[in-house]
Amino acid sequence: MAWVSKEEIKAAGEMTAIEYLQRYQPQRLKKSSARYEWELTDHDSFKISERTSLWHWKSRDIGGLSALRFLIYVDGMPFVEAVKLLCSENPSYVPAEPVYKEKKAFVLPERYPTWNRIRQYLSGRGISNAVIKYCVEKQILYESAPYHNAVFVGVDEKQKPRYAFLRGIYDKQGKSFRIEQAGSEKTYAFCIPPEEKSVRVAVYEAAIDAMAHMTLEGGRADKYRLVLGGISAPKEGQSHRVMKKPVALEHFLKQHPEIREIELCTDNDFAGRGACEHIKKAYEGSYQMIENLPQIDGADYGDLAKQRAEQRKQCKQVERGR
């Protein structure tokens, strides 16, 4: 009888489902209507996130993260055969050896004298000029030199920059440049502060979502808008586990004891909804939890802001044509 070692099981479990599919079965993937989400050509109700690898087979009501669980529960492969496949030379998969590098000192990218290009880019994403200007004046957003990336800055309690996320404004073949500046500390994520003290913090997955939601709310600076810089969502067989609290939110709450309300504004997709539920369970009882996901399935607030801007543009064109 065939058997596998603990080491083989561990190695097989380290490959994610999206990595396996993109590397060895890309012909089975097709883009879904939601951002960062794919479907299987042979299972229409199957969705998988390219950012988190979380997948959900709606018709069977099962989900997971790893390639191992995918092979067993979606492709019906026996456990031992699936482990052997993922550890074999075809496809070859050997867990990468950790590479330890000395952490670089954090230095902000060079500033460009103006911010006209990022204003044009963000305006095209449906974000109002007032919100862009507010972030620039708070010195948490600027345009970099020489590549004109939008730089979203996270600062500490003394307003010293400790984190930066760079987002390219020129997409190439549907892909854009996105990277955290070397030496960034996730504890100090991008956060839009209110004009006055507030007891509420709204949390988002991305900086553009925070700015887009602020735009949709008429540019109101009446609460903190914190970007989590990554979300924690359910993993296979652990839907009821105690989640790891987001480091950015946990640090923020320690620095702001006046906070009483947490508004959940994650994406309205499988991963975002899972993260929303886990954050709610982690903090309910200590804070008032307000669930405020985008109303359109599969969308984020960036999508909604862009959609509204396009609708307004069409209305103006119709009015000019009268």
PDB file of C-alpha atoms in Angstrom:
ATOM      1  CA  MET A   1       0.000   0.000   0.000  1.00  0.00           C
ATOM      2  CA  ALA A   2       1.401   3.365  -0.985  1.00  0.00           C
ATOM      3  CA  TRP A   3       2.143   5.846   1.766  1.00  0.00           C
ATOM      4  CA  VAL A   4       3.555   9.327   2.109  1.00  0.00           C
ATOM      5  CA  SER A   5       5.748  10.892   4.775  1.00  0.00           C
ATOM      6  CA  LYS A   6       4.913  13.912   6.926  1.00  0.00           C
ATOM      7  CA  GLU A   7       7.571  15.841   5.021  1.00  0.00           C
ATOM      8  CA  GLU A   8       5.903  15.045   1.686  1.00  0.00           C
ATOM      9  CA  ILE A   9       2.479  16.070   2.999  1.00  0.00           C
ATOM     10  CA  LYS A  10       3.911  19.339   4.286  1.00  0.00           C
ATOM     11  CA  ALA A  11       5.682  20.063   0.977  1.00  0.00           C
ATOM     12  CA  ALA A  12       2.544  19.261  -1.048  1.00  0.00           C
ATOM     13  CA  GLY A  13       0.431  21.514   1.138  1.00  0.00           C
ATOM     14  CA  GLU A  14       2.634  24.531   0.535  1.00  0.00           C
ATOM     15  CA  MET A  15       1.619  24.966  -3.099  1.00  0.00           C
ATOM     16  CA  THR A  16      -1.466  27.157  -3.573  1.00  0.00           C
ATOM     17  CA  ALA A  17      -4.269  26.244  -5.946  1.00  0.00           C
ATOM     18  CA  ILE A  18      -3.804  29.349  -8.117  1.00  0.00           C
ATOM     19  CA  GLU A  19      -0.078  28.625  -8.447  1.00  0.00           C
ATOM     20  CA  TYR A  20      -0.794  25.053  -9.512  1.00  0.00           C
ATOM     21  CA  LEU A  21      -3.443  26.065 -12.049  1.00  0.00           C
ATOM     22  CA  GLN A  22      -1.469  28.928 -13.565  1.00  0.00           C
ATOM     23  CA  ARG A  23       1.686  26.835 -13.826  1.00  0.00           C
ATOM     24  CA  TYR A  24       0.330  23.465 -14.951  1.00  0.00           C
ATOM     25  CA  GLN A  25      -3.280  23.871 -16.130  1.00  0.00           C
ATOM     26  CA  PRO A  26      -3.665  27.473 -17.386  1.00  0.00           C
ATOM     27  CA  GLN A  27      -6.089  26.277 -20.088  1.00  0.00           C
ATOM     28  CA  ARG A  28      -8.663  25.555 -17.375  1.00  0.00           C
ATOM     29  CA  LEU A  29      -8.740  29.176 -16.167  1.00  0.00           C
ATOM     30  CA  LYS A  30     -10.958  31.911 -17.582  1.00  0.00           C
ATOM     31  CA  LYS A  31     -11.450  35.461 -16.248  1.00  0.00           C
ATOM     32  CA  SER A  32     -14.619  36.101 -14.278  1.00  0.00           C
ATOM     33  CA  SER A  33     -16.539  39.384 -14.165  1.00  0.00           C
ATOM     34  CA  ALA A  34     -15.017  40.282 -10.787  1.00  0.00           C
ATOM     35  CA  ARG A  35     -11.573  41.857 -10.389  1.00  0.00           C
ATOM     36  CA  TYR A  36      -8.726  39.486  -9.500  1.00  0.00           C
ATOM     37  CA  GLU A  37     -11.062  36.487  -9.804  1.00  0.00           C
ATOM     38  CA  TRP A  38     -10.997  33.477 -12.144  1.00  0.00           C
ATOM     39  CA  GLU A  39     -13.341  30.631 -13.030  1.00  0.00           C
ATOM     40  CA  LEU A  40     -12.740  27.099 -14.258  1.00  0.00           C
ATOM     41  CA  THR A  41     -13.779  26.314 -17.830  1.00  0.00           C
ATOM     42  CA  ASP A  42     -15.131  22.956 -16.625  1.00  0.00           C
ATOM     43  CA  HIS A  43     -16.931  24.265 -13.493  1.00  0.00           C
ATOM     44  CA  ASP A  44     -18.832  27.557 -13.927  1.00  0.00           C
ATOM     45  CA  SER A  45     -19.649  27.908 -10.238  1.00  0.00           C
ATOM     46  CA  PHE A  46     -15.979  27.635  -9.239  1.00  0.00           C
ATOM     47  CA  LYS A  47     -14.277  30.947  -8.327  1.00  0.00           C
ATOM     48  CA  ILE A  48     -10.653  31.538  -7.295  1.00  0.00           C
ATOM     49  CA  SER A  49      -8.837  34.731  -6.292  1.00  0.00           C
ATOM     50  CA  GLU A  50      -5.497  35.403  -7.970  1.00  0.00           C
ATOM     51  CA  ARG A  51      -4.425  37.557  -4.999  1.00  0.00           C
ATOM     52  CA  THR A  52      -5.200  35.165  -2.132  1.00  0.00           C
ATOM     53  CA  SER A  53      -5.651  31.812  -3.942  1.00  0.00           C
ATOM     54  CA  LEU A  54      -8.846  31.288  -1.954  1.00  0.00           C
ATOM     55  CA  TRP A  55     -11.306  29.249  -4.008  1.00  0.00           C
ATOM     56  CA  HIS A  56     -14.965  28.366  -3.618  1.00  0.00           C
ATOM     57  CA  TRP A  57     -17.032  25.810  -5.529  1.00  0.00           C
ATOM     58  CA  LYS A  58     -20.500  27.229  -4.974  1.00  0.00           C
ATOM     59  CA  SER A  59     -22.500  24.283  -6.340  1.00  0.00           C
ATOM     60  CA  ARG A  60     -20.739  21.927  -3.925  1.00  0.00           C
ATOM     61  CA  ASP A  61     -20.346  24.513  -1.128  1.00  0.00           C
ATOM     62  CA  ILE A  62     -16.681  23.702  -0.564  1.00  0.00           C
ATOM     63  CA  GLY A  63     -13.611  25.895  -0.650  1.00  0.00           C
ATOM     64  CA  GLY A  64      -9.968  26.084   0.235  1.00  0.00           C
ATOM     65  CA  LEU A  65      -6.554  27.508  -0.482  1.00  0.00           C
ATOM     66  CA  SER A  66      -4.020  24.775  -1.301  1.00  0.00           C
ATOM     67  CA  ALA A  67      -3.443  22.825  -4.507  1.00  0.00           C
ATOM     68  CA  LEU A  68      -3.679  19.641  -2.424  1.00  0.00           C
ATOM     69  CA  ARG A  69      -7.258  20.339  -1.326  1.00  0.00           C
ATOM     70  CA  PHE A  70      -8.133  21.402  -4.882  1.00  0.00           C
ATOM     71  CA  LEU A  71      -6.890  18.130  -6.385  1.00  0.00           C
ATOM     72  CA  ILE A  72      -8.741  16.060  -3.786  1.00  0.00           C
ATOM     73  CA  TYR A  73     -12.088  17.847  -3.599  1.00  0.00           C
ATOM     74  CA  VAL A  74     -12.422  19.313  -7.108  1.00  0.00           C
ATOM     75  CA  ASP A  75     -10.551  16.831  -9.316  1.00  0.00           C
ATOM     76  CA  GLY A  76     -11.415  13.819  -7.138  1.00  0.00           C
ATOM     77  CA  MET A  77      -7.813  12.630  -6.851  1.00  0.00           C
ATOM     78  CA  PRO A  78      -6.956  10.226  -3.993  1.00  0.00           C
ATOM     79  CA  PHE A  79      -4.976  11.826  -1.163  1.00  0.00           C
ATOM     80  CA  VAL A  80      -1.768   9.810  -1.598  1.00  0.00           C
ATOM     81  CA  GLU A  81      -1.798  10.272  -5.383  1.00  0.00           C
ATOM     82  CA  ALA A  82      -2.297  14.034  -4.993  1.00  0.00           C
ATOM     83  CA  VAL A  83       0.592  14.329  -2.527  1.00  0.00           C
ATOM     84  CA  LYS A  84       2.862  12.270  -4.790  1.00  0.00           C
ATOM     85  CA  LEU A  85       1.895  14.378  -7.811  1.00  0.00           C
ATOM     86  CA  LEU A  86       2.728  17.660  -6.095  1.00  0.00           C
ATOM     87  CA  CYS A  87       6.049  16.292  -4.793  1.00  0.00           C
ATOM     88  CA  SER A  88       7.068  14.480  -7.980  1.00  0.00           C
ATOM     89  CA  GLU A  89       9.268  15.760 -10.766  1.00  0.00           C
ATOM     90  CA  ASN A  90       6.265  16.096 -13.091  1.00  0.00           C
ATOM     91  CA  PRO A  91       5.147  18.638 -12.149  1.00  0.00           C
ATOM     92  CA  SER A  92       8.287  19.363 -10.210  1.00  0.00           C
ATOM     93  CA  TYR A  93       7.719  21.129  -6.949  1.00  0.00           C
ATOM     94  CA  VAL A  94      10.376  21.494  -4.334  1.00  0.00           C
ATOM     95  CA  PRO A  95       9.681  23.890  -1.448  1.00  0.00           C
ATOM     96  CA  ALA A  96      11.926  26.880  -1.839  1.00  0.00           C
ATOM     97  CA  GLU A  97      14.622  27.334   0.773  1.00  0.00           C
ATOM     98  CA  PRO A  98      14.071  30.518   2.757  1.00  0.00           C
ATOM     99  CA  VAL A  99      16.380  33.302   1.750  1.00  0.00           C
ATOM    100  CA  TYR A 100      17.309  35.565   4.608  1.00  0.00           C
ATOM    101  CA  LYS A 101      18.183  39.072   3.579  1.00  0.00           C
ATOM    102  CA  GLU A 102      19.191  41.966   5.711  1.00  0.00           C
ATOM    103  CA  LYS A 103      16.291  44.379   5.970  1.00  0.00           C
ATOM    104  CA  LYS A 104      16.860  47.607   4.091  1.00  0.00           C
ATOM    105  CA  ALA A 105      16.406  50.970   5.733  1.00  0.00           C
ATOM    106  CA  PHE A 106      13.154  52.647   4.780  1.00  0.00           C
ATOM    107  CA  VAL A 107      13.548  55.638   2.461  1.00  0.00           C
ATOM    108  CA  LEU A 108      10.686  57.279   0.584  1.00  0.00           C
ATOM    109  CA  PRO A 109      10.956  57.408  -3.229  1.00  0.00           C
ATOM    110  CA  GLU A 110      12.025  60.748  -4.668  1.00  0.00           C
ATOM    111  CA  ARG A 111       9.216  63.275  -5.074  1.00  0.00           C
ATOM    112  CA  TYR A 112       8.236  64.812  -8.389  1.00  0.00           C
ATOM    113  CA  PRO A 113       7.644  68.603  -8.196  1.00  0.00           C
ATOM    114  CA  THR A 114       3.961  68.302  -9.189  1.00  0.00           C
ATOM    115  CA  TRP A 115       1.200  65.723  -8.822  1.00  0.00           C
ATOM    116  CA  ASN A 116      -0.682  66.395 -12.055  1.00  0.00           C
ATOM    117  CA  ARG A 117      -0.194  62.897 -13.472  1.00  0.00           C
ATOM    118  CA  ILE A 118      -1.455  61.026 -10.431  1.00  0.00           C
ATOM    119  CA  ARG A 119      -4.368  63.468 -10.179  1.00  0.00           C
ATOM    120  CA  GLN A 120      -5.339  62.638 -13.752  1.00  0.00           C
ATOM    121  CA  TYR A 121      -4.948  58.914 -13.079  1.00  0.00           C
ATOM    122  CA  LEU A 122      -6.946  58.904  -9.850  1.00  0.00           C
ATOM    123  CA  SER A 123      -9.622  61.124 -11.387  1.00  0.00           C
ATOM    124  CA  GLY A 124      -9.958  58.494 -14.096  1.00  0.00           C
ATOM    125  CA  ARG A 125     -10.598  55.971 -11.338  1.00  0.00           C
ATOM    126  CA  GLY A 126     -13.552  58.054 -10.165  1.00  0.00           C
ATOM    127  CA  ILE A 127     -11.813  59.745  -7.231  1.00  0.00           C
ATOM    128  CA  SER A 128     -12.701  63.397  -6.693  1.00  0.00           C
ATOM    129  CA  ASN A 129     -10.152  66.180  -6.893  1.00  0.00           C
ATOM    130  CA  ALA A 130     -11.086  67.250  -3.360  1.00  0.00           C
ATOM    131  CA  VAL A 131     -10.164  63.842  -1.920  1.00  0.00           C
ATOM    132  CA  ILE A 132      -6.905  63.714  -3.887  1.00  0.00           C
ATOM    133  CA  LYS A 133      -5.988  67.213  -2.703  1.00  0.00           C
ATOM    134  CA  TYR A 134      -6.866  66.328   0.902  1.00  0.00           C
ATOM    135  CA  CYS A 135      -4.460  63.353   0.863  1.00  0.00           C
ATOM    136  CA  VAL A 136      -1.705  65.385  -0.802  1.00  0.00           C
ATOM    137  CA  GLU A 137      -2.042  68.137   1.781  1.00  0.00           C
ATOM    138  CA  LYS A 138      -1.852  65.552   4.570  1.00  0.00           C
ATOM    139  CA  GLN A 139       1.439  64.412   2.971  1.00  0.00           C
ATOM    140  CA  ILE A 140       0.265  60.820   2.631  1.00  0.00           C
ATOM    141  CA  LEU A 141       0.054  60.894  -1.184  1.00  0.00           C
ATOM    142  CA  TYR A 142       2.457  62.203  -3.804  1.00  0.00           C
ATOM    143  CA  GLU A 143       3.880  61.563  -7.277  1.00  0.00           C
ATOM    144  CA  SER A 144       7.297  59.920  -7.490  1.00  0.00           C
ATOM    145  CA  ALA A 145      10.223  60.698  -9.759  1.00  0.00           C
ATOM    146  CA  PRO A 146      11.202  59.672 -12.331  1.00  0.00           C
ATOM    147  CA  TYR A 147       8.444  57.100 -13.037  1.00  0.00           C
ATOM    148  CA  HIS A 148       5.408  59.095 -11.838  1.00  0.00           C
ATOM    149  CA  ASN A 149       4.034  56.356  -9.574  1.00  0.00           C
ATOM    150  CA  ALA A 150       1.338  57.200  -7.053  1.00  0.00           C
ATOM    151  CA  VAL A 151       2.942  56.816  -3.618  1.00  0.00           C
ATOM    152  CA  PHE A 152       0.623  56.072  -0.685  1.00  0.00           C
ATOM    153  CA  VAL A 153       2.437  56.816   2.580  1.00  0.00           C
ATOM    154  CA  GLY A 154       1.866  55.397   6.050  1.00  0.00           C
ATOM    155  CA  VAL A 155       3.110  57.445   8.993  1.00  0.00           C
ATOM    156  CA  ASP A 156       3.702  56.759  12.683  1.00  0.00           C
ATOM    157  CA  GLU A 157       2.406  58.611  15.739  1.00  0.00           C
ATOM    158  CA  LYS A 158       4.891  61.431  15.166  1.00  0.00           C
ATOM    159  CA  GLN A 159       3.869  61.733  11.491  1.00  0.00           C
ATOM    160  CA  LYS A 160       7.154  60.181  10.400  1.00  0.00           C
ATOM    161  CA  PRO A 161       6.841  58.077   7.199  1.00  0.00           C
ATOM    162  CA  ARG A 162       7.279  54.374   7.954  1.00  0.00           C
ATOM    163  CA  TYR A 163       5.476  52.733   5.048  1.00  0.00           C
ATOM    164  CA  ALA A 164       4.904  53.354   1.330  1.00  0.00           C
ATOM    165  CA  PHE A 165       2.980  51.554  -1.389  1.00  0.00           C
ATOM    166  CA  LEU A 166       3.778  52.425  -5.015  1.00  0.00           C
ATOM    167  CA  ARG A 167       1.106  52.087  -7.682  1.00  0.00           C
ATOM    168  CA  GLY A 168       1.990  52.627 -11.332  1.00  0.00           C
ATOM    169  CA  ILE A 169      -0.363  54.896 -13.274  1.00  0.00           C
ATOM    170  CA  TYR A 170       0.430  53.359 -16.662  1.00  0.00           C
ATOM    171  CA  ASP A 171      -1.005  49.867 -17.147  1.00  0.00           C
ATOM    172  CA  LYS A 172       0.794  47.603 -19.593  1.00  0.00           C
ATOM    173  CA  GLN A 173      -1.233  44.768 -21.126  1.00  0.00           C
ATOM    174  CA  GLY A 174      -3.753  45.031 -18.311  1.00  0.00           C
ATOM    175  CA  LYS A 175      -1.104  44.856 -15.596  1.00  0.00           C
ATOM    176  CA  SER A 176       0.189  47.663 -13.441  1.00  0.00           C
ATOM    177  CA  PHE A 177       3.259  48.220 -11.313  1.00  0.00           C
ATOM    178  CA  ARG A 178       2.536  47.645  -7.620  1.00  0.00           C
ATOM    179  CA  ILE A 179       5.091  47.265  -4.871  1.00  0.00           C
ATOM    180  CA  GLU A 180       5.780  48.089  -1.238  1.00  0.00           C
ATOM    181  CA  GLN A 181       8.819  50.266  -0.744  1.00  0.00           C
ATOM    182  CA  ALA A 182      11.752  48.334   0.713  1.00  0.00           C
ATOM    183  CA  GLY A 183      11.896  48.584   4.488  1.00  0.00           C
ATOM    184  CA  SER A 184       8.183  49.376   4.836  1.00  0.00           C
ATOM    185  CA  GLU A 185       6.523  48.385   8.108  1.00  0.00           C
ATOM    186  CA  LYS A 186       3.015  46.983   7.624  1.00  0.00           C
ATOM    187  CA  THR A 187       2.120  48.165  11.118  1.00  0.00           C
ATOM    188  CA  TYR A 188       2.006  51.714   9.762  1.00  0.00           C
ATOM    189  CA  ALA A 189      -0.352  51.310   6.823  1.00  0.00           C
ATOM    190  CA  PHE A 190      -1.851  54.063   4.673  1.00  0.00           C
ATOM    191  CA  CYS A 191      -4.541  55.866   6.650  1.00  0.00           C
ATOM    192  CA  ILE A 192      -6.610  58.913   5.720  1.00  0.00           C
ATOM    193  CA  PRO A 193      -7.123  60.892   8.936  1.00  0.00           C
ATOM    194  CA  PRO A 194     -10.302  62.834   9.768  1.00  0.00           C
ATOM    195  CA  GLU A 195     -10.375  66.621  10.011  1.00  0.00           C
ATOM    196  CA  GLU A 196     -11.304  66.329  13.671  1.00  0.00           C
ATOM    197  CA  LYS A 197     -11.144  63.527  16.224  1.00  0.00           C
ATOM    198  CA  SER A 198     -13.408  60.589  15.490  1.00  0.00           C
ATOM    199  CA  VAL A 199     -14.496  57.417  17.270  1.00  0.00           C
ATOM    200  CA  ARG A 200     -14.837  55.441  14.018  1.00  0.00           C
ATOM    201  CA  VAL A 201     -12.296  53.736  11.770  1.00  0.00           C
ATOM    202  CA  ALA A 202     -13.266  52.268   8.391  1.00  0.00           C
ATOM    203  CA  VAL A 203     -11.016  49.504   7.042  1.00  0.00           C
ATOM    204  CA  TYR A 204     -10.251  48.703   3.392  1.00  0.00           C
ATOM    205  CA  GLU A 205      -8.119  46.319   1.368  1.00  0.00           C
ATOM    206  CA  ALA A 206      -6.488  48.982  -0.830  1.00  0.00           C
ATOM    207  CA  ALA A 207      -5.656  52.691  -0.705  1.00  0.00           C
ATOM    208  CA  ILE A 208      -7.686  53.483  -3.833  1.00  0.00           C
ATOM    209  CA  ASP A 209     -10.724  51.839  -2.221  1.00  0.00           C
ATOM    210  CA  ALA A 210     -10.389  54.144   0.794  1.00  0.00           C
ATOM    211  CA  MET A 211     -10.155  57.240  -1.421  1.00  0.00           C
ATOM    212  CA  ALA A 212     -12.991  56.013  -3.633  1.00  0.00           C
ATOM    213  CA  HIS A 213     -15.310  55.433  -0.670  1.00  0.00           C
ATOM    214  CA  MET A 214     -14.469  58.881   0.679  1.00  0.00           C
ATOM    215  CA  THR A 215     -15.423  60.281  -2.738  1.00  0.00           C
ATOM    216  CA  LEU A 216     -18.720  58.375  -2.781  1.00  0.00           C
ATOM    217  CA  GLU A 217     -19.481  59.813   0.661  1.00  0.00           C
ATOM    218  CA  GLY A 218     -19.096  63.352  -0.644  1.00  0.00           C
ATOM    219  CA  GLY A 219     -15.481  63.779   0.468  1.00  0.00           C
ATOM    220  CA  ARG A 220     -16.404  63.584   4.154  1.00  0.00           C
ATOM    221  CA  ALA A 221     -13.335  63.466   6.398  1.00  0.00           C
ATOM    222  CA  ASP A 222     -15.345  62.435   9.438  1.00  0.00           C
ATOM    223  CA  LYS A 223     -13.548  59.172  10.299  1.00  0.00           C
ATOM    224  CA  TYR A 224     -10.255  57.372   9.926  1.00  0.00           C
ATOM    225  CA  ARG A 225      -9.915  55.328   6.737  1.00  0.00           C
ATOM    226  CA  LEU A 226      -7.316  52.603   7.299  1.00  0.00           C
ATOM    227  CA  VAL A 227      -5.892  50.251   4.660  1.00  0.00           C
ATOM    228  CA  LEU A 228      -5.131  46.774   5.987  1.00  0.00           C
ATOM    229  CA  GLY A 229      -2.392  45.989   3.470  1.00  0.00           C
ATOM    230  CA  GLY A 230      -3.605  42.412   3.095  1.00  0.00           C
ATOM    231  CA  ILE A 231      -6.500  40.470   4.565  1.00  0.00           C
ATOM    232  CA  SER A 232      -6.934  37.307   6.577  1.00  0.00           C
ATOM    233  CA  ALA A 233      -9.636  35.013   5.234  1.00  0.00           C
ATOM    234  CA  PRO A 234     -10.779  31.442   5.987  1.00  0.00           C
ATOM    235  CA  LYS A 235      -8.451  28.594   5.135  1.00  0.00           C
ATOM    236  CA  GLU A 236      -9.365  25.015   4.384  1.00  0.00           C
ATOM    237  CA  GLY A 237     -10.973  23.258   7.328  1.00  0.00           C
ATOM    238  CA  GLN A 238     -10.479  26.265   9.606  1.00  0.00           C
ATOM    239  CA  SER A 239     -13.608  28.328   9.043  1.00  0.00           C
ATOM    240  CA  HIS A 240     -14.212  28.534  12.795  1.00  0.00           C
ATOM    241  CA  ARG A 241     -10.654  29.182  13.948  1.00  0.00           C
ATOM    242  CA  VAL A 242      -9.597  32.286  15.833  1.00  0.00           C
ATOM    243  CA  MET A 243      -8.219  34.524  13.085  1.00  0.00           C
ATOM    244  CA  LYS A 244      -4.986  36.418  13.186  1.00  0.00           C
ATOM    245  CA  LYS A 245      -5.901  40.048  13.682  1.00  0.00           C
ATOM    246  CA  PRO A 246      -4.663  42.468  10.968  1.00  0.00           C
ATOM    247  CA  VAL A 247      -1.426  44.007  12.269  1.00  0.00           C
ATOM    248  CA  ALA A 248      -2.267  47.455  10.893  1.00  0.00           C
ATOM    249  CA  LEU A 249      -5.687  47.521  12.577  1.00  0.00           C
ATOM    250  CA  GLU A 250      -4.402  46.063  15.837  1.00  0.00           C
ATOM    251  CA  HIS A 251      -1.649  48.698  16.094  1.00  0.00           C
ATOM    252  CA  PHE A 252      -4.031  51.491  15.104  1.00  0.00           C
ATOM    253  CA  LEU A 253      -6.509  50.555  17.841  1.00  0.00           C
ATOM    254  CA  LYS A 254      -3.759  50.511  20.467  1.00  0.00           C
ATOM    255  CA  GLN A 255      -2.703  54.016  19.419  1.00  0.00           C
ATOM    256  CA  HIS A 256      -6.306  55.272  19.311  1.00  0.00           C
ATOM    257  CA  PRO A 257      -8.102  54.157  22.489  1.00  0.00           C
ATOM    258  CA  GLU A 258     -10.907  56.607  21.673  1.00  0.00           C
ATOM    259  CA  ILE A 259     -12.129  54.383  18.817  1.00  0.00           C
ATOM    260  CA  ARG A 260     -15.525  52.788  19.491  1.00  0.00           C
ATOM    261  CA  GLU A 261     -16.691  51.765  16.000  1.00  0.00           C
ATOM    262  CA  ILE A 262     -15.099  49.658  13.244  1.00  0.00           C
ATOM    263  CA  GLU A 263     -16.659  49.964   9.788  1.00  0.00           C
ATOM    264  CA  LEU A 264     -15.874  46.984   7.538  1.00  0.00           C
ATOM    265  CA  CYS A 265     -15.407  48.034   3.899  1.00  0.00           C
ATOM    266  CA  THR A 266     -13.603  45.033   2.389  1.00  0.00           C
ATOM    267  CA  ASP A 267     -14.303  43.873  -1.178  1.00  0.00           C
ATOM    268  CA  ASN A 268     -17.597  42.110  -1.848  1.00  0.00           C
ATOM    269  CA  ASP A 269     -15.992  38.902  -3.125  1.00  0.00           C
ATOM    270  CA  PHE A 270     -15.260  35.517  -1.562  1.00  0.00           C
ATOM    271  CA  ALA A 271     -12.039  36.623   0.135  1.00  0.00           C
ATOM    272  CA  GLY A 272     -13.377  40.017   1.183  1.00  0.00           C
ATOM    273  CA  ARG A 273     -16.562  38.598   2.674  1.00  0.00           C
ATOM    274  CA  GLY A 274     -14.555  35.982   4.560  1.00  0.00           C
ATOM    275  CA  ALA A 275     -12.193  38.617   5.940  1.00  0.00           C
ATOM    276  CA  CYS A 276     -15.154  40.775   6.938  1.00  0.00           C
ATOM    277  CA  GLU A 277     -16.723  37.964   8.957  1.00  0.00           C
ATOM    278  CA  HIS A 278     -13.454  37.107  10.695  1.00  0.00           C
ATOM    279  CA  ILE A 279     -12.650  40.702  11.635  1.00  0.00           C
ATOM    280  CA  LYS A 280     -16.195  41.091  12.926  1.00  0.00           C
ATOM    281  CA  LYS A 281     -15.856  38.007  15.142  1.00  0.00           C
ATOM    282  CA  ALA A 282     -12.412  39.090  16.362  1.00  0.00           C
ATOM    283  CA  TYR A 283     -13.548  42.504  17.602  1.00  0.00           C
ATOM    284  CA  GLU A 284     -17.264  42.226  18.322  1.00  0.00           C
ATOM    285  CA  GLY A 285     -18.001  42.831  21.973  1.00  0.00           C
ATOM    286  CA  SER A 286     -15.164  45.332  22.245  1.00  0.00           C
ATOM    287  CA  TYR A 287     -16.265  47.593  19.386  1.00  0.00           C
ATOM    288  CA  GLN A 288     -19.454  48.364  17.506  1.00  0.00           C
ATOM    289  CA  MET A 289     -19.064  46.559  14.182  1.00  0.00           C
ATOM    290  CA  ILE A 290     -20.630  48.111  11.066  1.00  0.00           C
ATOM    291  CA  GLU A 291     -20.644  45.954   7.933  1.00  0.00           C
ATOM    292  CA  ASN A 292     -20.552  48.186   4.847  1.00  0.00           C
ATOM    293  CA  LEU A 293     -19.397  46.161   1.866  1.00  0.00           C
ATOM    294  CA  PRO A 294     -19.986  47.426  -1.708  1.00  0.00           C
ATOM    295  CA  GLN A 295     -23.554  46.635  -2.772  1.00  0.00           C
ATOM    296  CA  ILE A 296     -22.512  44.993  -6.051  1.00  0.00           C
ATOM    297  CA  ASP A 297     -21.345  41.365  -5.859  1.00  0.00           C
ATOM    298  CA  GLY A 298     -17.688  40.993  -6.815  1.00  0.00           C
ATOM    299  CA  ALA A 299     -16.991  44.740  -6.612  1.00  0.00           C
ATOM    300  CA  ASP A 300     -14.878  47.013  -4.439  1.00  0.00           C
ATOM    301  CA  TYR A 301     -15.383  50.717  -3.735  1.00  0.00           C
ATOM    302  CA  GLY A 302     -12.921  51.598  -6.482  1.00  0.00           C
ATOM    303  CA  ASP A 303     -15.246  49.902  -8.967  1.00  0.00           C
ATOM    304  CA  LEU A 304     -18.279  51.793  -7.646  1.00  0.00           C
ATOM    305  CA  ALA A 305     -16.556  55.190  -7.786  1.00  0.00           C
ATOM    306  CA  LYS A 306     -15.412  54.590 -11.355  1.00  0.00           C
ATOM    307  CA  GLN A 307     -18.889  53.407 -12.332  1.00  0.00           C
ATOM    308  CA  ARG A 308     -20.513  56.525 -10.906  1.00  0.00           C
ATOM    309  CA  ALA A 309     -17.991  58.800 -12.637  1.00  0.00           C
ATOM    310  CA  GLU A 310     -18.703  57.126 -15.983  1.00  0.00           C
ATOM    311  CA  GLN A 311     -22.467  57.477 -15.457  1.00  0.00           C
ATOM    312  CA  ARG A 312     -22.098  61.189 -14.719  1.00  0.00           C
ATOM    313  CA  LYS A 313     -19.953  61.614 -17.799  1.00  0.00           C
ATOM    314  CA  GLN A 314     -22.610  59.942 -19.961  1.00  0.00           C
ATOM    315  CA  CYS A 315     -25.332  62.153 -18.462  1.00  0.00           C
ATOM    316  CA  LYS A 316     -23.353  65.294 -19.307  1.00  0.00           C
ATOM    317  CA  GLN A 317     -22.859  64.095 -22.892  1.00  0.00           C
ATOM    318  CA  VAL A 318     -26.601  63.504 -23.218  1.00  0.00           C
ATOM    319  CA  GLU A 319     -27.367  66.983 -21.852  1.00  0.00           C
ATOM    320  CA  ARG A 320     -24.931  68.584 -24.326  1.00  0.00           C
ATOM    321  CA  GLY A 321     -26.625  66.710 -27.160  1.00  0.00           C
ATOM    322  CA  ARG A 322     -30.053  68.183 -26.369  1.00  0.00           C
TER     323      ARG A 322
END
